[in-house]
Coordinates of C-alpha atoms in Angstrom, one line a residue:
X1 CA 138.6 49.7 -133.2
X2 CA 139.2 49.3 -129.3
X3 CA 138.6 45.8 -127.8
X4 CA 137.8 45.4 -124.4
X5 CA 138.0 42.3 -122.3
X6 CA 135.8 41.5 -119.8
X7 CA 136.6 38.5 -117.6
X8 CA 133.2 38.5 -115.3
X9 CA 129.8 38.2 -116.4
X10 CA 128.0 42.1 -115.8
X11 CA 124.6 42.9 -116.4
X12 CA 123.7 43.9 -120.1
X13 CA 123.2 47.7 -119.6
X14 CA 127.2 48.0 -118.6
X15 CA 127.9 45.8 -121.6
X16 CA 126.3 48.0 -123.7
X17 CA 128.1 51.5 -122.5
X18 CA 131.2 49.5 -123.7
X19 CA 130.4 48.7 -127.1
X20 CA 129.6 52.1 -127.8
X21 CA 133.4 52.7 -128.6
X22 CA 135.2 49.4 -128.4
X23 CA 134.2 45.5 -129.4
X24 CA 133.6 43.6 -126.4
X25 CA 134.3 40.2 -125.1
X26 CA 133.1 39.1 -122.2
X27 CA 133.2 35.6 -120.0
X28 CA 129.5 35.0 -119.2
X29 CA 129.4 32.4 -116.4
X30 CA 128.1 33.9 -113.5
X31 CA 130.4 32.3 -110.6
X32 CA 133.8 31.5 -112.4
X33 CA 136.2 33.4 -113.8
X34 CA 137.6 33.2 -116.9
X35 CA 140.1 30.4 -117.6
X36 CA 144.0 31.5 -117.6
X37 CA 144.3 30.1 -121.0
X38 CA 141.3 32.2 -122.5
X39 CA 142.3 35.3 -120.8
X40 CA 145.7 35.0 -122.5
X41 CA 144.4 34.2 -125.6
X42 CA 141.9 36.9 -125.7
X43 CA 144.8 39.6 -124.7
X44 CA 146.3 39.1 -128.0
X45 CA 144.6 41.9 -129.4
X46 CA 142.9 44.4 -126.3
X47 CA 143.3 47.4 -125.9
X48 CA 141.8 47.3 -122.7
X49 CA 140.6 44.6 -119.9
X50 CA 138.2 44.8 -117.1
X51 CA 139.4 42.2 -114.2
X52 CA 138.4 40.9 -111.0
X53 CA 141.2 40.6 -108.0
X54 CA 140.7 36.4 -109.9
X55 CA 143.1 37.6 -112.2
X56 CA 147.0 38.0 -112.0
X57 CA 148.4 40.4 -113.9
X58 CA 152.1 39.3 -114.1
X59 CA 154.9 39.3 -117.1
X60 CA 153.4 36.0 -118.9
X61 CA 149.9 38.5 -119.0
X62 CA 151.7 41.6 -120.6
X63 CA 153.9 39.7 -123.0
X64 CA 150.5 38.5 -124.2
X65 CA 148.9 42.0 -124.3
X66 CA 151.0 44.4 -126.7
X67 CA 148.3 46.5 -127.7
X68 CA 147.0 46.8 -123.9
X69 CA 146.3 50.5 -122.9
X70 CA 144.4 50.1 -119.5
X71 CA 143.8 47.5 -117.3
X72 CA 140.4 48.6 -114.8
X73 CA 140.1 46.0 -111.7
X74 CA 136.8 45.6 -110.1
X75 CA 138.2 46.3 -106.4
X76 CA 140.0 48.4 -104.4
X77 CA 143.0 46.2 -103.6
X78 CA 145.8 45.6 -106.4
X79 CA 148.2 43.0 -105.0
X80 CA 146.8 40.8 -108.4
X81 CA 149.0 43.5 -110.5
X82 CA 152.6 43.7 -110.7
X83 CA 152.1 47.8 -110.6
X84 CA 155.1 48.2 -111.3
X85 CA 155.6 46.1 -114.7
X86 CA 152.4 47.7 -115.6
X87 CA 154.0 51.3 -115.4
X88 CA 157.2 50.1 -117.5
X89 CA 155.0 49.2 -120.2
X90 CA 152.9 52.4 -120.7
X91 CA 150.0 50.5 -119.1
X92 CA 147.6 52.2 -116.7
X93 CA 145.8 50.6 -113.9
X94 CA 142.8 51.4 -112.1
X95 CA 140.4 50.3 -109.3
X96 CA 137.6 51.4 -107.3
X97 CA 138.4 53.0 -103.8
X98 CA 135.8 54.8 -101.9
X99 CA 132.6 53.3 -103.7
X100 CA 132.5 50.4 -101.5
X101 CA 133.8 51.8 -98.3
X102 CA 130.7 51.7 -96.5
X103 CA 129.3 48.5 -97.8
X104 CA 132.7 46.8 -96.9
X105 CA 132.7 48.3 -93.1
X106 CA 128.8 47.1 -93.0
X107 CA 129.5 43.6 -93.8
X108 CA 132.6 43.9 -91.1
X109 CA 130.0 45.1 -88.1
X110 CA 127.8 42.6 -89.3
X111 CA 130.4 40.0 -89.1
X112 CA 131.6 41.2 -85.5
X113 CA 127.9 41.0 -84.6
X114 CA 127.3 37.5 -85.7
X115 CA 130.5 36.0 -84.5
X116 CA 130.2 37.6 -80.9
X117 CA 126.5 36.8 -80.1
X118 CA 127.1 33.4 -81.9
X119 CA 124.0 34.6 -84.2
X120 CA 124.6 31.0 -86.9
X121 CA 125.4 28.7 -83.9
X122 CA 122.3 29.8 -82.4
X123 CA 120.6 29.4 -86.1
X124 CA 121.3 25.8 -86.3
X125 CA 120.5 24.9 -82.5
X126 CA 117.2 25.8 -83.6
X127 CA 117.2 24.2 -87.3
X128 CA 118.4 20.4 -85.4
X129 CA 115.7 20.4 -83.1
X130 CA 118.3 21.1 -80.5
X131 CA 116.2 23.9 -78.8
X132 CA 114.0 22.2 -75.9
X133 CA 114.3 25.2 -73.3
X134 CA 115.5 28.2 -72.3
X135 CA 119.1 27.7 -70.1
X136 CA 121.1 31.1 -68.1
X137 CA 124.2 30.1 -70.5
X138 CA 122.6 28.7 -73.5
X139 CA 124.9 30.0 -76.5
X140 CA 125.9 33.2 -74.3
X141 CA 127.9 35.5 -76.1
X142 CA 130.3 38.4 -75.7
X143 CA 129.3 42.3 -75.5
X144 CA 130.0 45.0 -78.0
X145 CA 128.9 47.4 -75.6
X146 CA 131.6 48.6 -73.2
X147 CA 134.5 46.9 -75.1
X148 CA 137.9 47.9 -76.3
X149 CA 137.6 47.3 -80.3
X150 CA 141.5 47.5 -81.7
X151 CA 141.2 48.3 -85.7
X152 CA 144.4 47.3 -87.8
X153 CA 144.4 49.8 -91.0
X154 CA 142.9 53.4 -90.2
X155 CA 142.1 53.8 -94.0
X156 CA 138.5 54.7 -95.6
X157 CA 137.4 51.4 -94.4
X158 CA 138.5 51.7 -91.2
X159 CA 137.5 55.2 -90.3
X160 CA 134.0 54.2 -91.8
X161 CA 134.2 50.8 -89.5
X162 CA 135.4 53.0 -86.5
X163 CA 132.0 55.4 -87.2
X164 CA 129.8 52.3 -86.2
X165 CA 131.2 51.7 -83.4
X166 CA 130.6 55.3 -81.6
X167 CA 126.7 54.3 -80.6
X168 CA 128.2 51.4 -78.6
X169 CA 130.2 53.2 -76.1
X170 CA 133.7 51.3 -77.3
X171 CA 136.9 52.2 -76.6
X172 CA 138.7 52.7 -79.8
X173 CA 142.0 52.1 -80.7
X174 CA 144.1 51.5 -84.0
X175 CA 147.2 51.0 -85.6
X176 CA 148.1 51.8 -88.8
X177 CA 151.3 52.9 -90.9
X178 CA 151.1 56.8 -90.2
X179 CA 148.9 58.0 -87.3
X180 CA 145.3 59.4 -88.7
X181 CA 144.7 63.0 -86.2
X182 CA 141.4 63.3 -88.0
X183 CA 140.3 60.0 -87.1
X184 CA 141.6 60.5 -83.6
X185 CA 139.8 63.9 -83.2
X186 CA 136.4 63.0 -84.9
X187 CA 136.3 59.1 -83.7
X188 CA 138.4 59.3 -80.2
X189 CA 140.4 56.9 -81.7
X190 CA 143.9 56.1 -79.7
X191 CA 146.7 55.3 -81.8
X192 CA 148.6 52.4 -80.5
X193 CA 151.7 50.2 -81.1
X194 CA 150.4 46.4 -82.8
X195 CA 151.3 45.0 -79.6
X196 CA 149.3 46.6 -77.2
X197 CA 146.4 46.6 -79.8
X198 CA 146.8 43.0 -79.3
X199 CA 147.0 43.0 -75.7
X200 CA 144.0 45.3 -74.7
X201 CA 141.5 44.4 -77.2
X202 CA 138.3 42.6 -77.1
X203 CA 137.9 42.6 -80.6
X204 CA 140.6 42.9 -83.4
X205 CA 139.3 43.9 -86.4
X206 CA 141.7 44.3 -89.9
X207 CA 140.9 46.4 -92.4
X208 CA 144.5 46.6 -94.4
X209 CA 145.4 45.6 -97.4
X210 CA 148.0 43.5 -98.3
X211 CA 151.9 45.0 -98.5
X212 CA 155.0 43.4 -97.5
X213 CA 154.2 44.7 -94.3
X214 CA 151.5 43.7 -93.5
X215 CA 151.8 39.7 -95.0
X216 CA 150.9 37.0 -92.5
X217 CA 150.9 40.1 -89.5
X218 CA 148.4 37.9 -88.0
X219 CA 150.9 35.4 -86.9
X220 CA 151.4 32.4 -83.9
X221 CA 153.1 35.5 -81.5
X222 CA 150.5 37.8 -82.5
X223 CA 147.4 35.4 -81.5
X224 CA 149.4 34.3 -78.3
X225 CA 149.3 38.4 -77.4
X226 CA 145.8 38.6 -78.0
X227 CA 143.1 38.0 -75.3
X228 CA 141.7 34.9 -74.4
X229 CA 138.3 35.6 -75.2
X230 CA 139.3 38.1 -77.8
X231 CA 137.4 37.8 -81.4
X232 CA 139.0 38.6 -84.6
X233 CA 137.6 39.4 -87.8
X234 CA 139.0 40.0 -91.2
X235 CA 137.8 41.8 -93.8
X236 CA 140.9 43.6 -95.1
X237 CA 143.2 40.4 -97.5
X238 CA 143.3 37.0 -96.7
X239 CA 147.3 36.9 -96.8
X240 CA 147.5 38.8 -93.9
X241 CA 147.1 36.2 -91.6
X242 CA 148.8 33.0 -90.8
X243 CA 145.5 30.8 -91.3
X244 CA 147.9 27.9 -89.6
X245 CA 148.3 30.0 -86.4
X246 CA 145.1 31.4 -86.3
X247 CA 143.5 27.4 -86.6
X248 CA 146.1 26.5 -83.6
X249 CA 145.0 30.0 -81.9
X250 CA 141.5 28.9 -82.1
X251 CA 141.5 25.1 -81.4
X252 CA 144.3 25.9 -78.1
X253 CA 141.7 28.7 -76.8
X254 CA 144.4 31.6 -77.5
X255 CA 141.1 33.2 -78.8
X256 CA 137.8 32.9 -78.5
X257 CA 136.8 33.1 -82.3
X258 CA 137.1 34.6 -85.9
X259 CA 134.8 36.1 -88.5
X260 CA 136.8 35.8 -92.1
X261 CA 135.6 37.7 -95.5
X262 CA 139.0 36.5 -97.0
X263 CA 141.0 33.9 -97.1
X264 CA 144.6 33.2 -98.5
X265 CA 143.1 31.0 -101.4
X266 CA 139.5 32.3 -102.7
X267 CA 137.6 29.9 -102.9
X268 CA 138.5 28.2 -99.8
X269 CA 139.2 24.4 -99.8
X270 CA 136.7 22.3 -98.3
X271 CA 138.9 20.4 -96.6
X272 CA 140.3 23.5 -94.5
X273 CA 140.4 23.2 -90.5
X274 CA 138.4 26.2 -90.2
X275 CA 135.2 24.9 -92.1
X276 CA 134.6 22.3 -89.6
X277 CA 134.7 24.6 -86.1
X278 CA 132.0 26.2 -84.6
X279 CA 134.2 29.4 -83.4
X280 CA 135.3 30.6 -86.9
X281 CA 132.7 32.2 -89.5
X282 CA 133.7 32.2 -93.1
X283 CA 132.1 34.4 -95.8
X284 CA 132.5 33.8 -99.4
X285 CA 134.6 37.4 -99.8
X286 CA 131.2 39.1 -99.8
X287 CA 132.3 42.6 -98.2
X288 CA 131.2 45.0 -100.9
X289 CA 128.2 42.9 -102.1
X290 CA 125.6 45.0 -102.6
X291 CA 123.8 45.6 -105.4
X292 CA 124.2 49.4 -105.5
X293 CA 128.2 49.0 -104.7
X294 CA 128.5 46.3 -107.2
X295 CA 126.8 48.5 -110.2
X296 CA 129.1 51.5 -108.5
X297 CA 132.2 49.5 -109.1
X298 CA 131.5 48.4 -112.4
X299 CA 130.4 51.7 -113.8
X300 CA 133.8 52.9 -112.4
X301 CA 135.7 50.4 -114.3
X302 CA 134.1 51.5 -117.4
X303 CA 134.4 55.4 -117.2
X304 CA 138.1 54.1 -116.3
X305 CA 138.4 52.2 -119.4
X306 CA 136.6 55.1 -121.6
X307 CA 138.6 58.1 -120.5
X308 CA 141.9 55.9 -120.9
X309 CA 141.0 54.7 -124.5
X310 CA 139.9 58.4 -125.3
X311 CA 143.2 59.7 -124.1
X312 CA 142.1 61.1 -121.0
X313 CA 143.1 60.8 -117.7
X314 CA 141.6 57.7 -115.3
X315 CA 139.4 58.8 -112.6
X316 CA 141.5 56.3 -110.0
X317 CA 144.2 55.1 -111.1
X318 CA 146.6 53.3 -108.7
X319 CA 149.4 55.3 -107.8

């Protein structure tokens, strides 16, 4: 018999399509992810485990997983996995591209949105009695309309970012590894070097995942290029950026402010700089958090974990 891990609590239903061919355990606190030790302990004997990017899947994991077939992760990144080890073992690996590419780029504009016409600032004015009349500059913001909006990473998430822009008469530009002609056809996206990206933007947005390339790109030269009154937001890995430099960038007025989906450590400390100032925004790595997407992902995780177990081919695995 097949035994599948499960290291998040999912709704019953999903549970269910699982135990149809394979035993199932599954952690059922709602906010936490299952302890190291557990997760270890409960590899002993899978076949196959369904993880979140809370999980590392490093060489202590797969000496503790010899009868591990397929390992499904609930996301479209993979810098948890070492890929590679994976492979050598036999092992395939799986996530969950293009489900949540719209939800992820919805949450982004949303983010821009917030962040540029200070929408929680002005939330809180009003919740500390703080509102007593109406002033010419009273928590004035910065406009979408008419900007130059530089996107780092012109993948799915990007182009789909780049598509909300178009009713907002922005000037797009990217950069990205390889140059995307479809993007700059459809979108009239410019490709640009980082640099002038950095130099000529009003708002920075990054959308890439995490490589050795692109770790801690969003460095102290990179926020000194950017514009004074430039915003950036982040909804692409949290190790992309310096979160150091960007606090300096933001207390020294090298920027104007930051909207953050991720961070370098999930959940963030409380004791982190950025918590206490009123020009940086940070979400609780809520980009694909809808509850359509989120049932998307899982079921994608388990038609993953079926067709691998059945000696089929994944739908997505990472390649």
């Amino acid at each position: 018999m097949e035994k599948v891990i499960v290291t998040r609590k999912i709704p019953q239903p999903f549970i269910d399509q699982l135990e149809l061919f394979a035993d199932v355990e599954v952690w059922n606190e709602s906010y936490t992810p299952m302890p190291r030790e557990k997760f270890l302990e409960a590899l002993n004997d899978a076949t196959a485990c369904f993880i979140t990017l809370s999980e590392t899947i490093d060489e202590e994991v797969i000496a503790h997983a010899p009868k591990l077939k397929v390992i499904a992760n609930m996301a479209v990144g993979f810098d948890n996995i070492d890929v590679q080890l994976v492979r050598s073992k036999g092992i395939v690996a799986t996530n969950t591209p293009e489900v949540l590419t719209e939800t992820t780029a919805e949450l982004g504009f949303t983010l821009m949105l917030t962040v540029a016409r200070r929408i929680i600032e002005a939330e809180q004015y009003v919740q500390n009695g703080e509102w007593q009349s109406w002033g010419p500059y009273l928590l004035a913001g910065k406009d979408l309309y008419n900007a130059k909006v530089g996107i780092f990473g012109m993948g799915d998430i990007g182009k789909a970012f780049a598509r909300r822009l178009k009713g907002f008469n922005v000037n797009i530009m990217y950069h990205n590894r390889s140059r995307q002609v479809e993007a700059e056809e459809s979108l009239g996206a410019l490709y640009v070097s980082f640099d002038t990206l950095l130099e000529h933007s009003d708002f920075v947005v990054c959308t890439a995942p995490l490589t050795e390339e692109t770790r801690d790109k969003f460095n102290e030269a990179a926020f000194k290029k950017m514009k004074n009154d430039a915003i950036f937001i982040n909804i692409g890995r949290g190790a992309v950026v310096d979160e150091t430099a960007l606090v300096a960038a933001l207390q020294d007025g090298e920027i104007a402010a930051c909207g953050l989906d991720v961070l370098r450590k999930e959940p963030i400390d409380m004791s982190h700089p950025l918590l206490s100032m009123k020009n940086a925004l940070v979400l609780p790595h809520i980009g694909s958090a809808s509850v359509i997407t989120r049932n998307r992902m899982i079921q994608l995780c388990i038609d993953n974990i079926r067709l691998v177990l059945s000696g089929k081919d994944a739908k997505t695995p990472i390649k």
